[in-house]
Tab-separated table of C-alpha atoms in Angstrom:
chain	number	residue	atom	x	y	z
A	208	GLN	CA	0.000	0.000	0.000
A	209	VAL	CA	2.804	2.392	0.882
A	210	GLN	CA	6.275	2.521	-0.632
A	211	LEU	CA	9.355	4.584	0.137
A	212	VAL	CA	11.944	4.573	-2.642
A	213	GLU	CA	15.410	6.011	-2.068
A	214	SER	CA	17.869	7.161	-4.707
A	215	GLY	CA	21.141	9.039	-4.945
A	216	GLY	CA	23.598	6.809	-3.168
A	217	GLY	CA	26.983	5.869	-4.572
A	218	LEU	CA	30.738	6.096	-4.227
A	219	VAL	CA	32.308	9.462	-3.429
A	220	GLN	CA	35.749	10.634	-2.341
A	221	PRO	CA	36.328	12.124	1.108
A	222	GLY	CA	35.284	15.756	1.115
A	223	GLY	CA	32.764	15.184	-1.635
A	224	SER	CA	28.993	15.574	-1.707
A	225	LEU	CA	25.933	13.453	-2.406
A	226	ARG	CA	22.217	14.153	-2.377
A	227	LEU	CA	19.793	11.431	-1.351
A	228	SER	CA	16.108	11.478	-2.239
A	229	CYS	CA	13.215	9.437	-0.909
A	230	ALA	CA	9.764	9.504	-2.480
A	231	ALA	CA	6.717	8.127	-0.720
A	232	SER	CA	3.858	6.725	-2.747
A	233	GLY	CA	0.711	4.687	-2.370
A	234	SER	CA	-2.345	5.045	-0.200
A	235	ILE	CA	-1.146	7.950	1.943
A	236	PHE	CA	-3.476	10.318	3.779
A	237	SER	CA	-0.818	12.483	5.371
A	238	ILE	CA	2.824	12.289	6.404
A	239	ASN	CA	4.087	13.478	9.757
A	240	ALA	CA	7.812	13.183	10.374
A	241	MET	CA	10.269	11.962	7.756
A	242	GLY	CA	13.866	11.084	8.339
A	243	TRP	CA	17.101	9.412	7.397
A	244	TYR	CA	18.872	6.685	9.323
A	245	ARG	CA	22.022	4.764	8.524
A	246	GLN	CA	23.601	1.444	9.359
A	247	ALA	CA	27.281	0.711	8.955
A	248	PRO	CA	28.611	-2.880	8.842
A	249	GLY	CA	28.638	-4.406	12.291
A	250	LYS	CA	26.817	-1.459	13.847
A	251	GLU	CA	23.253	-0.688	14.835
A	252	ARG	CA	21.017	1.559	12.791
A	253	GLU	CA	21.342	5.170	13.923
A	254	LEU	CA	19.459	8.390	13.370
A	255	VAL	CA	20.987	10.841	10.909
A	256	ALA	CA	18.324	13.551	10.612
A	257	THR	CA	14.585	14.066	10.881
A	258	ILE	CA	12.162	16.734	9.714
A	259	THR	CA	8.555	17.353	10.735
A	260	SER	CA	5.740	18.309	8.401
A	261	GLY	CA	6.216	21.875	9.593
A	262	GLY	CA	9.905	21.891	8.758
A	263	SER	CA	11.504	21.474	12.190
A	264	THR	CA	14.744	19.540	11.921
A	265	ASN	CA	16.917	17.405	14.156
A	266	TYR	CA	20.426	16.123	13.415
A	267	ALA	CA	22.859	13.657	14.879
A	268	ASP	CA	25.861	15.455	16.354
A	269	SER	CA	28.152	13.646	13.925
A	270	VAL	CA	26.529	15.270	10.867
A	271	LYS	CA	25.628	18.738	12.153
A	272	GLY	CA	26.979	21.428	9.878
A	273	ARG	CA	27.643	18.967	7.054
A	274	PHE	CA	24.248	17.416	6.243
A	275	THR	CA	20.966	19.186	5.495
A	276	ILE	CA	17.557	17.541	5.495
A	277	SER	CA	14.631	19.042	3.586
A	278	ARG	CA	11.273	17.954	2.229
A	279	ASP	CA	8.726	18.752	-0.442
A	280	ASN	CA	5.326	17.978	1.043
A	281	ALA	CA	3.534	18.235	-2.304
A	282	LYS	CA	5.847	15.604	-3.774
A	283	LYS	CA	5.904	13.525	-0.583
A	284	THR	CA	9.678	13.541	-0.878
A	285	VAL	CA	12.482	14.010	1.628
A	286	TYR	CA	16.056	14.900	0.735
A	287	LEU	CA	19.417	14.646	2.443
A	288	GLN	CA	22.203	16.884	1.164
A	289	MET	CA	25.494	15.484	2.393
A	290	ASN	CA	28.617	17.667	2.163
A	291	SER	CA	32.176	17.233	3.424
A	292	LEU	CA	31.688	13.481	3.483
A	293	LYS	CA	34.024	11.362	5.602
A	294	PRO	CA	34.889	7.660	5.400
A	295	GLU	CA	32.960	7.149	8.640
A	296	ASP	CA	29.792	8.255	6.820
A	297	THR	CA	29.949	5.006	4.838
A	298	ALA	CA	26.737	3.078	5.487
A	299	VAL	CA	23.414	2.002	4.060
A	300	TYR	CA	21.071	4.972	4.374
A	301	TYR	CA	17.398	4.318	5.046
A	302	CYS	CA	14.455	6.637	4.612
A	303	ASN	CA	11.671	6.617	7.205
A	304	ALA	CA	8.208	8.170	7.266
A	305	ASP	CA	5.518	8.255	9.951
A	306	LEU	CA	2.221	8.516	8.167
A	307	TRP	CA	-1.527	7.871	8.072
A	308	VAL	CA	-2.630	5.273	5.543
A	309	ARG	CA	-5.605	6.547	3.536
A	310	THR	CA	-7.588	3.328	3.262
A	311	THR	CA	-7.234	2.105	6.834
A	312	PHE	CA	-6.473	5.324	8.770
A	313	VAL	CA	-3.763	3.403	10.544
A	314	TYR	CA	-0.777	5.471	11.755
A	315	ASP	CA	2.449	3.609	11.196
A	316	SER	CA	6.147	3.942	10.428
A	317	TYR	CA	7.479	2.898	7.035
A	318	TRP	CA	11.002	2.253	5.769
A	319	GLY	CA	12.673	2.345	2.391
A	320	GLN	CA	14.881	-0.426	1.096
A	321	GLY	CA	18.109	1.492	1.709
A	322	THR	CA	20.769	3.014	-0.498
A	323	GLN	CA	24.506	2.452	-0.142
A	324	VAL	CA	26.794	5.410	0.453
A	325	THR	CA	30.524	4.689	0.288
A	326	VAL	CA	33.107	7.359	1.063
A	327	SER	CA	36.541	6.242	-0.035
A	328	SER	CA	39.556	7.414	-1.986
């Protein structure tokens, strides 16, 4: 019923930039918070950044000043601009959305399939 599809991952050199996108589709009534999480090999999934429907943002300390989260509510899309990338940013990045499903009016949290970001020279 609901899908989150990420794009924009890839291989980049240290100091480089990438922009991730995540589009939500399906039977969606409204979306509350959207966010990005990441999971590096051998580590637990961790929060990167979140943004509310009103535009309030929250960042992990490790990415403050380097990453910027934004969203286009009309397109049901969230973005993550990543600058000054470091090797320790290497991980699978997952999109998340807390939303109301139109057909069932159930409020639930949905995840994308993940996109690989590799920072290496």
